[in-house]
mmCIF file of C-alpha atoms and ligand atoms in Angstrom:
data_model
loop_
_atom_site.group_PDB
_atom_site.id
_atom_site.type_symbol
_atom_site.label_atom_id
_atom_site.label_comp_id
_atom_site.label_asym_id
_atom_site.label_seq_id
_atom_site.Cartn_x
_atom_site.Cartn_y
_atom_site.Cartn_z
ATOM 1 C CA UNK V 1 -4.884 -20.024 21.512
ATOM 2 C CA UNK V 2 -1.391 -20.840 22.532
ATOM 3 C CA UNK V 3 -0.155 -23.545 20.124
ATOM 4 C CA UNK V 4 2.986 -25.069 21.273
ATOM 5 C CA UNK V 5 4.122 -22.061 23.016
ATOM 6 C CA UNK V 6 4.286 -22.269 27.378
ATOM 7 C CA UNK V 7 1.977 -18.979 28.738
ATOM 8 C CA UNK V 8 4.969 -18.346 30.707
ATOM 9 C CA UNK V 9 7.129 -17.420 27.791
ATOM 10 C CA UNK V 10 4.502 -15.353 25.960
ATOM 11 C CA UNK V 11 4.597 -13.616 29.433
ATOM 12 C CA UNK V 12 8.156 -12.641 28.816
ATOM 13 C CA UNK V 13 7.941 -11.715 25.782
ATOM 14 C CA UNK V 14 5.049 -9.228 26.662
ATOM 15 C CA UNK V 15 7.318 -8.236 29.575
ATOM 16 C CA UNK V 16 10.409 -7.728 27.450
ATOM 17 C CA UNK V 17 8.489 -5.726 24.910
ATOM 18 C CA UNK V 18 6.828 -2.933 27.583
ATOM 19 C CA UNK V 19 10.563 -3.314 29.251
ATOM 20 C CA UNK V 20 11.903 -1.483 25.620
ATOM 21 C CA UNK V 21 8.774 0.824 25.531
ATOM 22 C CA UNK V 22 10.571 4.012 26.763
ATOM 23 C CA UNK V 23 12.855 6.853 25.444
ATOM 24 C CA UNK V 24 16.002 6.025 23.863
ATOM 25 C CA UNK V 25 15.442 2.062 23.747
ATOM 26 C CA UNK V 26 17.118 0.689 20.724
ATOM 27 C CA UNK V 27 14.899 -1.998 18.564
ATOM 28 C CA UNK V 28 15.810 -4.198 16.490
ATOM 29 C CA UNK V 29 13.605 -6.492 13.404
ATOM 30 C CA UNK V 30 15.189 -8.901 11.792
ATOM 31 C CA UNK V 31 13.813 -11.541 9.003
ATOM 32 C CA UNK V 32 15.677 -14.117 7.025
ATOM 33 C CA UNK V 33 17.441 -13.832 3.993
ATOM 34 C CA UNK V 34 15.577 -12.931 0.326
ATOM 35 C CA UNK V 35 12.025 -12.503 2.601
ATOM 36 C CA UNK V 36 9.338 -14.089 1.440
ATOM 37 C CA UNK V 37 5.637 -12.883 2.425
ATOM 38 C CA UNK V 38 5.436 -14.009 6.053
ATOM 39 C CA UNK V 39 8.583 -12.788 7.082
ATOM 40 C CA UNK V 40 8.411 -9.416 5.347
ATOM 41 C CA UNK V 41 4.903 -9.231 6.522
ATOM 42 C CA UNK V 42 4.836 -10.457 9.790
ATOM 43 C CA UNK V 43 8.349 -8.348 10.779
ATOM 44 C CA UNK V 44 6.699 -5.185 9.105
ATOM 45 C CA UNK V 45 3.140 -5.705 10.473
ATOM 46 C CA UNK V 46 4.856 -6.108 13.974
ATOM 47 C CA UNK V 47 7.047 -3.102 13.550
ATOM 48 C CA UNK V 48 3.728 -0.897 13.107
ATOM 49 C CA UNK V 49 2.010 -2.503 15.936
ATOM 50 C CA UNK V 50 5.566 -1.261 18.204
ATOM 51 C CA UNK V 51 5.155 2.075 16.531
ATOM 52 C CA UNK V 52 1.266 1.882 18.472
ATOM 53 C CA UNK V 53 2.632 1.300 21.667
ATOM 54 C CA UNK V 54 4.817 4.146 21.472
ATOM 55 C CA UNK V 55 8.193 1.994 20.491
ATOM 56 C CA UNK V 56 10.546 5.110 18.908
ATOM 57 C CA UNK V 57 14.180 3.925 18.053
ATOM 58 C CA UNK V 58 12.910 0.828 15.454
ATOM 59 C CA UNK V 59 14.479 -0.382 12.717
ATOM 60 C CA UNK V 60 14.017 -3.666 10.542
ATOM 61 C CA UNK V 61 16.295 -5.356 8.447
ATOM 62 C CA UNK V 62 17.054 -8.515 6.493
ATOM 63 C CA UNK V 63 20.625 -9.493 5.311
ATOM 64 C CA UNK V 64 21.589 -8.623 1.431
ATOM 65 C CA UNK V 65 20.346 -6.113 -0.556
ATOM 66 C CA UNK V 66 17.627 -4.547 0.320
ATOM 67 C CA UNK V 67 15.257 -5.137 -2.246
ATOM 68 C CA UNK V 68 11.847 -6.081 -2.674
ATOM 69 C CA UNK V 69 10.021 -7.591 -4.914
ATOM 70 C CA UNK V 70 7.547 -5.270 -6.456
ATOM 71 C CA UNK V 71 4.551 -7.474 -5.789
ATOM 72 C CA UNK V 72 5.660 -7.588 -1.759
ATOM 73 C CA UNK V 73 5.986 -3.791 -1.169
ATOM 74 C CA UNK V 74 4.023 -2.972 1.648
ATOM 75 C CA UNK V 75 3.228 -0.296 4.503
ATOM 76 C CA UNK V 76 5.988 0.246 6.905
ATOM 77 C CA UNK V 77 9.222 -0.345 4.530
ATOM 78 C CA UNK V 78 10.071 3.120 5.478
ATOM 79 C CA UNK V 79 11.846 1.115 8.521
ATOM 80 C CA UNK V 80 13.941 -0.994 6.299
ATOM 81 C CA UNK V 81 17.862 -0.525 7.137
ATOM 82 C CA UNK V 82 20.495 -2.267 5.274
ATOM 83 C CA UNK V 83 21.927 -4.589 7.894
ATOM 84 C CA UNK V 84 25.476 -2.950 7.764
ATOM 85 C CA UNK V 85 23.638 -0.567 9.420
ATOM 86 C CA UNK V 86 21.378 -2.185 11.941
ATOM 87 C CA UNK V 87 21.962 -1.148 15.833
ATOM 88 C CA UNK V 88 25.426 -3.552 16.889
ATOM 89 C CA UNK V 89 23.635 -4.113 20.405
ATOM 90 C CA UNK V 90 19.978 -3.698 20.277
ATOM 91 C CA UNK V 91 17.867 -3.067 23.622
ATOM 92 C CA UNK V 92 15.565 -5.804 22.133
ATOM 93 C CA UNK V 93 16.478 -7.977 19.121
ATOM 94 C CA UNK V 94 13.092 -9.750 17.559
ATOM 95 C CA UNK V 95 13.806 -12.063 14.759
ATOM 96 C CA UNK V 96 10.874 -13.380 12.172
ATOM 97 C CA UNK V 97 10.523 -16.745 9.655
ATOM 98 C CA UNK V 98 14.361 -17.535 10.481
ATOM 99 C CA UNK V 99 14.646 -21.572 11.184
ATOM 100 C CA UNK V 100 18.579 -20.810 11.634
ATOM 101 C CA UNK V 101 21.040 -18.325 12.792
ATOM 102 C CA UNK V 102 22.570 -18.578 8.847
ATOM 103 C CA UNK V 103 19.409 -17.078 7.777
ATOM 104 C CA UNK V 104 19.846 -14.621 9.327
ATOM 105 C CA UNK V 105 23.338 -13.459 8.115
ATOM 106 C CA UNK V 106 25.626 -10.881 9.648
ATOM 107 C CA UNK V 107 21.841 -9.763 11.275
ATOM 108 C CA UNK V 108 22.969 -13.002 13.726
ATOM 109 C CA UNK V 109 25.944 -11.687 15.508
ATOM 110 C CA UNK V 110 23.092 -9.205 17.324
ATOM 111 C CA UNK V 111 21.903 -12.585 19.409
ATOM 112 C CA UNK V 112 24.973 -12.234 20.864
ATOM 113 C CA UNK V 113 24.754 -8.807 21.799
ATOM 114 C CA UNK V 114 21.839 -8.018 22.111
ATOM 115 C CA UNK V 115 20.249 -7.422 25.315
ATOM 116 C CA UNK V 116 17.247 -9.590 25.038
ATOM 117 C CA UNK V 117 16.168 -11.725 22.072
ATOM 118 C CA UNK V 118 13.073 -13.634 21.155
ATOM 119 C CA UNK V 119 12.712 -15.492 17.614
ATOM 120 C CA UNK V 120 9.156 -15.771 16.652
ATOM 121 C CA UNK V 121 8.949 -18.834 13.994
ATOM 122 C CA UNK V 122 6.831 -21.405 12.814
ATOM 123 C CA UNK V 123 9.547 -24.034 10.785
ATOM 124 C CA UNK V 124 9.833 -27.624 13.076
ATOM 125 C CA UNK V 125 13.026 -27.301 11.902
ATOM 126 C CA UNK V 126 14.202 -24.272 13.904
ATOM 127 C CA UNK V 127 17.381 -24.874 15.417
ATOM 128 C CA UNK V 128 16.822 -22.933 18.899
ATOM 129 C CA UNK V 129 18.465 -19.823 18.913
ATOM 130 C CA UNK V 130 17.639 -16.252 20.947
ATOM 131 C CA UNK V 131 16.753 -16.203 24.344
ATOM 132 C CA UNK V 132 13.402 -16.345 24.190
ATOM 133 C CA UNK V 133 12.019 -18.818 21.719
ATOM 134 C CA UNK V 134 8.570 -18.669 20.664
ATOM 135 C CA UNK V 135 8.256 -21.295 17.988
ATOM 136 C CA UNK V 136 5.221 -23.135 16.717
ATOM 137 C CA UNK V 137 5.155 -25.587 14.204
ATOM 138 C CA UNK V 138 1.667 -26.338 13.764
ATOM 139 C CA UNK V 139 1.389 -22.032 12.898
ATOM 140 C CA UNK V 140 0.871 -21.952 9.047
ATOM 141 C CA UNK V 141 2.627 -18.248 9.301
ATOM 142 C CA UNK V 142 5.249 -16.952 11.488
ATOM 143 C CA UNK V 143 2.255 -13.662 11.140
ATOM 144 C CA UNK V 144 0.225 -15.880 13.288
ATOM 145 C CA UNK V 145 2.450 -16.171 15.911
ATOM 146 C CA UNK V 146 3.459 -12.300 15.716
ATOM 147 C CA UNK V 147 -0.785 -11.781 15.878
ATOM 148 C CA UNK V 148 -0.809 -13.418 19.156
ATOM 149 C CA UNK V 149 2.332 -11.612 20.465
ATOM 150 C CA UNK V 150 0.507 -8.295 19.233
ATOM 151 C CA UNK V 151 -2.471 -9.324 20.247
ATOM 152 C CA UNK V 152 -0.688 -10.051 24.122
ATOM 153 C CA UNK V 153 0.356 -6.498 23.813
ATOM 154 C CA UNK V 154 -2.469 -5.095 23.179
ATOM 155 C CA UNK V 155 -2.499 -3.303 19.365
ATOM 156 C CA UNK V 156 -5.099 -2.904 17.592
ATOM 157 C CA UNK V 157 -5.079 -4.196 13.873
ATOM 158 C CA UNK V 158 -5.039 -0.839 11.407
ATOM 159 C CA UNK V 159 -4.811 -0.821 8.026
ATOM 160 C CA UNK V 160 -1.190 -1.109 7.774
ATOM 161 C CA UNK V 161 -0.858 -4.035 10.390
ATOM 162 C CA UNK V 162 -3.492 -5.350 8.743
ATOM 163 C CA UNK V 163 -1.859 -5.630 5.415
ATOM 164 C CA UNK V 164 1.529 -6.323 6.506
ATOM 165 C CA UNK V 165 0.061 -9.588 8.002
ATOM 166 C CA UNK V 166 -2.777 -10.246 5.568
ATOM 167 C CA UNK V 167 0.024 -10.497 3.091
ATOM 168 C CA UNK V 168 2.094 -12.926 5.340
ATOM 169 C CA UNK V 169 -1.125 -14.933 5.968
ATOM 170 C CA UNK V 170 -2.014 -15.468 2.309
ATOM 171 C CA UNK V 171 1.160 -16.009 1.156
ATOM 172 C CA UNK V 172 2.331 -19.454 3.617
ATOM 173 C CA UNK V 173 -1.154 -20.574 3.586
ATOM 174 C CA UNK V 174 -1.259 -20.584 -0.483
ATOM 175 C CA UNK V 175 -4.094 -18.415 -0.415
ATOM 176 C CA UNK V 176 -5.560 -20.514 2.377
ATOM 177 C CA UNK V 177 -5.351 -24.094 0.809
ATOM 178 C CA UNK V 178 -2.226 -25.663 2.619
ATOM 179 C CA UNK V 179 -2.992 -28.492 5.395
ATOM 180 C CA UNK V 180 -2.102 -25.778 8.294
ATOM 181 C CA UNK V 181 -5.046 -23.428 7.362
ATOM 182 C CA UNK V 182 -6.696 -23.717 10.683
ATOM 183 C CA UNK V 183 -9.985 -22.110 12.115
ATOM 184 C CA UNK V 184 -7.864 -19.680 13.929
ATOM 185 C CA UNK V 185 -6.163 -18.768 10.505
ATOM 186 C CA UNK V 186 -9.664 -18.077 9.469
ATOM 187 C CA UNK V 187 -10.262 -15.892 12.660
ATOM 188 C CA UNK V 188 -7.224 -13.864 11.935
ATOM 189 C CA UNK V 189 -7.600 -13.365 8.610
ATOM 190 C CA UNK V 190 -11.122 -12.514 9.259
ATOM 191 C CA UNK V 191 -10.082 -9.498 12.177
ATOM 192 C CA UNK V 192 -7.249 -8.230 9.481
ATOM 193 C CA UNK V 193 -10.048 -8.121 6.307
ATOM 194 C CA UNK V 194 -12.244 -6.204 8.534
ATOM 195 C CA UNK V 195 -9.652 -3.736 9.101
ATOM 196 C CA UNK V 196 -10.628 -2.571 5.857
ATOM 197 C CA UNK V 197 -7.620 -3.838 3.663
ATOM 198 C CA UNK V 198 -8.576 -4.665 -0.325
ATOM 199 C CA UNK V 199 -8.706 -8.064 -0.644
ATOM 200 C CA UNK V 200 -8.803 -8.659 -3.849
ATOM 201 C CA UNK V 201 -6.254 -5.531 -4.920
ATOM 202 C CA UNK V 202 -3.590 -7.775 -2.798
ATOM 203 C CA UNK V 203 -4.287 -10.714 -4.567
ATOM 204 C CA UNK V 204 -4.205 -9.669 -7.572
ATOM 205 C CA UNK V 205 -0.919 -7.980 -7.148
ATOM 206 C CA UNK V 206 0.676 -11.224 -5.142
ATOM 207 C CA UNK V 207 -0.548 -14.130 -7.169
ATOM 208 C CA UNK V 208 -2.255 -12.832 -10.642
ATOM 209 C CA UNK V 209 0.378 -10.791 -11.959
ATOM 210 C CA UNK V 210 3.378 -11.501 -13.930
ATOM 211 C CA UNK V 211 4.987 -10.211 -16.937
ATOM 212 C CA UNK V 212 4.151 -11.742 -20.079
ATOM 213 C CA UNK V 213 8.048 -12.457 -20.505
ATOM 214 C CA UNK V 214 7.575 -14.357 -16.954
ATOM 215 C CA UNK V 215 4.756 -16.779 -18.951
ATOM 216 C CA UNK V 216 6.754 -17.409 -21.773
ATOM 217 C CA UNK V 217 9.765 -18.460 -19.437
ATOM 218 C CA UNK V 218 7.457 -20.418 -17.288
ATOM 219 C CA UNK V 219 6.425 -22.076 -20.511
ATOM 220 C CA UNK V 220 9.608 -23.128 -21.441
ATOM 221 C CA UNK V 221 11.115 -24.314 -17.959
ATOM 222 C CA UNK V 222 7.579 -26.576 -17.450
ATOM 223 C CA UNK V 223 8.435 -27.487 -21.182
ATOM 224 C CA UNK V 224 11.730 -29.479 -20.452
ATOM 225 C CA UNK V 225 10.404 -30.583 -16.439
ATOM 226 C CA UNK V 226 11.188 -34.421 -16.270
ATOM 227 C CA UNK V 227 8.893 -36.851 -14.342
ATOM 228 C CA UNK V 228 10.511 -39.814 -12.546
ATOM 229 C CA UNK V 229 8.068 -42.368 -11.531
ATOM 230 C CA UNK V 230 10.592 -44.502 -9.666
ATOM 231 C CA UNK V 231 11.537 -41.972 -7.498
ATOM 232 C CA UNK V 232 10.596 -40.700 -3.566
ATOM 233 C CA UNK V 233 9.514 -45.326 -3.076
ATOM 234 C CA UNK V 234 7.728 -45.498 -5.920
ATOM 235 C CA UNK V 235 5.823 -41.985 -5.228
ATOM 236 C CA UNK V 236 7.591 -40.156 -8.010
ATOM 237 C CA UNK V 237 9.189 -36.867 -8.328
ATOM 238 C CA UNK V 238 8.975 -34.038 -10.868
ATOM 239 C CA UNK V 239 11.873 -31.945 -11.368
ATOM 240 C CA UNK V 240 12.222 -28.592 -13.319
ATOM 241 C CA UNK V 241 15.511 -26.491 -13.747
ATOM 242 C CA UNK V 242 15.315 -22.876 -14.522
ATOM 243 C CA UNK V 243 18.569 -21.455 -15.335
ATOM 244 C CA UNK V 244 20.132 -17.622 -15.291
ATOM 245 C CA UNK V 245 20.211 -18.407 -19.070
ATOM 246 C CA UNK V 246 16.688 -18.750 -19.190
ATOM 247 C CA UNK V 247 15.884 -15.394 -17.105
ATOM 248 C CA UNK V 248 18.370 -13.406 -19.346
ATOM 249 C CA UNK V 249 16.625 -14.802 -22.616
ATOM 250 C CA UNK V 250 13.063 -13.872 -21.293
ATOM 251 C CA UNK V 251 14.452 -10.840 -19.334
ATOM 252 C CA UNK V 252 13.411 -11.581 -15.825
ATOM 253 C CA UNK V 253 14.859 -10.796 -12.144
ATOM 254 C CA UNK V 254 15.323 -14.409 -10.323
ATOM 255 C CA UNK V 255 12.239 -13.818 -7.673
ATOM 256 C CA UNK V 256 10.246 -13.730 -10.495
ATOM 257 C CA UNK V 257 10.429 -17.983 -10.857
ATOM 258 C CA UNK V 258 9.392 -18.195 -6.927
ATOM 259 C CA UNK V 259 5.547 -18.940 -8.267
ATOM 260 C CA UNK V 260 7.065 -21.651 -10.424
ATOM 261 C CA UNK V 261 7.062 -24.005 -8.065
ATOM 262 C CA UNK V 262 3.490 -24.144 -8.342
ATOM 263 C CA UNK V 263 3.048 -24.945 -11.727
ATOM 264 C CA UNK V 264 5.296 -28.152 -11.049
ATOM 265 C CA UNK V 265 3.747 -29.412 -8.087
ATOM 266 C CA UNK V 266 0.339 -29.781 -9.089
ATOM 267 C CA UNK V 267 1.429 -32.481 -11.331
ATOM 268 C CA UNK V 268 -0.326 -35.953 -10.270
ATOM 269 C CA UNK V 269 1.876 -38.640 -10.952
ATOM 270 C CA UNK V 270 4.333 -37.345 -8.580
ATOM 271 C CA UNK V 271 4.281 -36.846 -4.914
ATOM 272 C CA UNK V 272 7.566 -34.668 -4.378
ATOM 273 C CA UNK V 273 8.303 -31.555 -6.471
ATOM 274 C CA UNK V 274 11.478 -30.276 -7.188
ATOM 275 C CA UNK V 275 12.981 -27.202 -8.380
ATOM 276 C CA UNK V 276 16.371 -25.700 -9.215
ATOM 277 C CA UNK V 277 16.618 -21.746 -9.193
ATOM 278 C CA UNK V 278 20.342 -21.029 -11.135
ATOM 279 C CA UNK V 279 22.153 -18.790 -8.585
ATOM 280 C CA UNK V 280 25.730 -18.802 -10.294
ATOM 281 C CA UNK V 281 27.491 -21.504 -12.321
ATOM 282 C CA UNK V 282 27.354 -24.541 -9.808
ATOM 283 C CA UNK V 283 25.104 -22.902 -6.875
ATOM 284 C CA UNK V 284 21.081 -23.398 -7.043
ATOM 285 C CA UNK V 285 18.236 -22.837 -4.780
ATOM 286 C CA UNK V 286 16.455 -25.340 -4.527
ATOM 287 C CA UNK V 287 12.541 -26.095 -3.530
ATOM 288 C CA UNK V 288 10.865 -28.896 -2.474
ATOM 289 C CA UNK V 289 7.261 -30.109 -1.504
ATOM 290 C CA UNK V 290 5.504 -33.176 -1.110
ATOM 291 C CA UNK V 291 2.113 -34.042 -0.976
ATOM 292 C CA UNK V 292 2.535 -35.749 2.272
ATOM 293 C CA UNK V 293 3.538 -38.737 1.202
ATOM 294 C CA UNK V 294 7.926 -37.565 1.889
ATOM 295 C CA UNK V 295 8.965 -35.287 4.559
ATOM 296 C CA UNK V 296 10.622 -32.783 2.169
ATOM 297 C CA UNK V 297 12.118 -30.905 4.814
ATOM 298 C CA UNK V 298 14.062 -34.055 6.177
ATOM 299 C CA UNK V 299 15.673 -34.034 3.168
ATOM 300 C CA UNK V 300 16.150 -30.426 2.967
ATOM 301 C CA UNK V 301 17.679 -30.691 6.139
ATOM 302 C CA UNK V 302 20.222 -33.208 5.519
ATOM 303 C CA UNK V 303 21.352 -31.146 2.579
ATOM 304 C CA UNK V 304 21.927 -27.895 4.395
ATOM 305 C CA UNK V 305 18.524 -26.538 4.257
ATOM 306 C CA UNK V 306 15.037 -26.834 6.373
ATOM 307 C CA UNK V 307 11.474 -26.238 5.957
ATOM 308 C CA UNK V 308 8.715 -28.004 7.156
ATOM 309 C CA UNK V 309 7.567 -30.819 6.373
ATOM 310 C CA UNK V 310 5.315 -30.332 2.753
ATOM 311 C CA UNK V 311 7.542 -27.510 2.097
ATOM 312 C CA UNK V 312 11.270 -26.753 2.684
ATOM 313 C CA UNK V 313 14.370 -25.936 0.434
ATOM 314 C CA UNK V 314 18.083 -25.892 0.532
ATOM 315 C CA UNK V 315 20.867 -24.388 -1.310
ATOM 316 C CA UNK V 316 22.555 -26.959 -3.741
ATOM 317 C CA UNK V 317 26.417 -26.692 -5.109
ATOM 318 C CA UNK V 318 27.482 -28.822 -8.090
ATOM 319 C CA UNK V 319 25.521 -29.684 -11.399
ATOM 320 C CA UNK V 320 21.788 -29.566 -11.652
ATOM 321 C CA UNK V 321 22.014 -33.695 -12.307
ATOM 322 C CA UNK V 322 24.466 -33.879 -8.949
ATOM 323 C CA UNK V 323 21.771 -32.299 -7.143
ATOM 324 C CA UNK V 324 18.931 -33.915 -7.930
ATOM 325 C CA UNK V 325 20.974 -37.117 -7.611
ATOM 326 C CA UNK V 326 21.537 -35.722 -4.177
ATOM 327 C CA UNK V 327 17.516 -35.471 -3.433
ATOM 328 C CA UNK V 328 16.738 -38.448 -5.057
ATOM 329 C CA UNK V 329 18.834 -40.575 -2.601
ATOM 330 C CA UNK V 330 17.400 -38.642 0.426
ATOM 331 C CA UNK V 331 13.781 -39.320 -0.277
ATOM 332 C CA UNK V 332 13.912 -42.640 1.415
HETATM 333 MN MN1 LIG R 401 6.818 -18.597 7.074
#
């Protein structure tokens, strides 16, 4: 399966990996900012399938702090660098999940320098950066790009490939639900199960598990969520604001409230949902999906952001009324 990818540029890519397969090469992974499950997982799970093909000088980064959420700890952290210091001019720079070069943070000045570069993404709204672009929109994971590009190579899926990407997998498709969860997502996730990974032990730690102070502030952010009929032509759009008040009070770290989005859009009457995660006094991140009746990520888009088009987001500056104002008069 080759997507929207030419067989010519998965040829250089294979080329340009065995190229960096030697003593001494310097390798460079790089994800986007705050990784979520695909781009930990599919940078991580490609990292260990390098490490199989005999790849020595690795290291993987993302910009920021390098913390992970407890529920997305996985094999091959261990190769986690803070990106102060990641190589300056990498042999072979590979980024993962990154629609833009901002994503990316200081991690970006390496396309420059780098000696080769490929960016291996699956957002429509990827802006073209790196050398060699291998970009497929119609992927539900950046993992199943990486999975072809491993599978190109050669590697064979062990258990900690397998979980790195299982992980990724899971967490872009919903747990399989989302429009994009193809027969060859199915395929993959079939090869990676039969690995041997526990299936169940990762769900339960990804999606079932939350601190009871993480219900109770759920509770009381879907408690004050307004619903706007008018909104998105008529559609309507729910909004919820969760604010650093609110995770102080219930005593929560901010990725905690990524799963809240959720519990908002599942609401009927509306076909866009919309939610504001407090970063500092006037700065939010905001996320947006649509149940295919507004391309969210247009709107994401115009306000700094991307995504795709069900689900994107975009960082918002001013009052949590300002910026819903602000999506409100996109969704046209
Ligand atoms: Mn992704």
């Amino acid at each position: 399966v080759n997507g929207a990818i030419a067989e010519k540029d998965w040829a250089e890519a294979v080329a340009s990996v065995q190229s960096i397969i030697r003593p001494g090469a310097e390798v460079l992974l790089a994800c986007h900012v705050n990784p979520d499950g695909d781009a930990l997982g599919s940078m991580l799970g490609f990292a260990q399938g390098l490490q199989q093909l005999g790849v020595t000088g690795l290291q993987c980064s993302f910009p920021g702090p390098l913390s992970v959420p407890d529920p997305l700890h996985m094999p091959g952290m261990n190769l986690l660098v803070p990106e102060e210091q990641a190589y300056t001019a990498p042999d072979l720079l590979v980024t993962f999940d990154a629609a833009s070069t901002s994503r990316l943070g200081s991690l970006a000045q390496r396309l420059d320098s780098a000696a080769m570069s490929i960016v291996l993404d699956h957002h429509a709204s990827n802006s073209g950066f790196g050398k060699l672009s291998l970009v497929d929109p119609d992927a539900a994971a950046t993992a199943l790009v990486a999975a072809r590009l491993l599978d190109r190579l050669g590697v064979q899926y062990d258990l900690g490939i397998a979980e790195c990407l299982y992980i990724a997998l899971v967490t872009d498709t919903g747990s399989f639900k989302f429009d994009l969860t193809t027969p060859e997502v199915h395929e993959l996730a079939a090869r990676l199960v039969g690995s041997g990974i526990s299936v169940g032990a990762i769900s339960r730690r990804i999606f079932d598990t939350r601190p009871f102070g993480a219900v109770k502030l759920f509770g009381e952010v879907l408690g004050r969520a307004n619903l706007d009929p008018a909104a998105a032509q008529g559609r309507g759009m729910v909004t919820a604001v969760a604010t650093l008040d609110d995770l102080v009070k219930h005593n929560q770290p901010g990725y905690i409230l990524e799963a809240l989005i959720d519990s908002v859009r599942c609401t009927a009457e509306a076909d866009v949902a919309c939610l504001l995660k407090q970063v500092s006094e006037r700065e939010w991140a905001v996320s947006l999906r649509s149940k295919g009746g507004a391309d969210v990520s247009k709107v994401a888009v115009a306000l700094g952001g991307g995504g795709h088009r069900l689900a994107a987001g975009f960082t918002g500056r001013g009052s949590a009324d300002e910026i819903i104002e602000a999506v409100r008069a996109h969704l046209v």
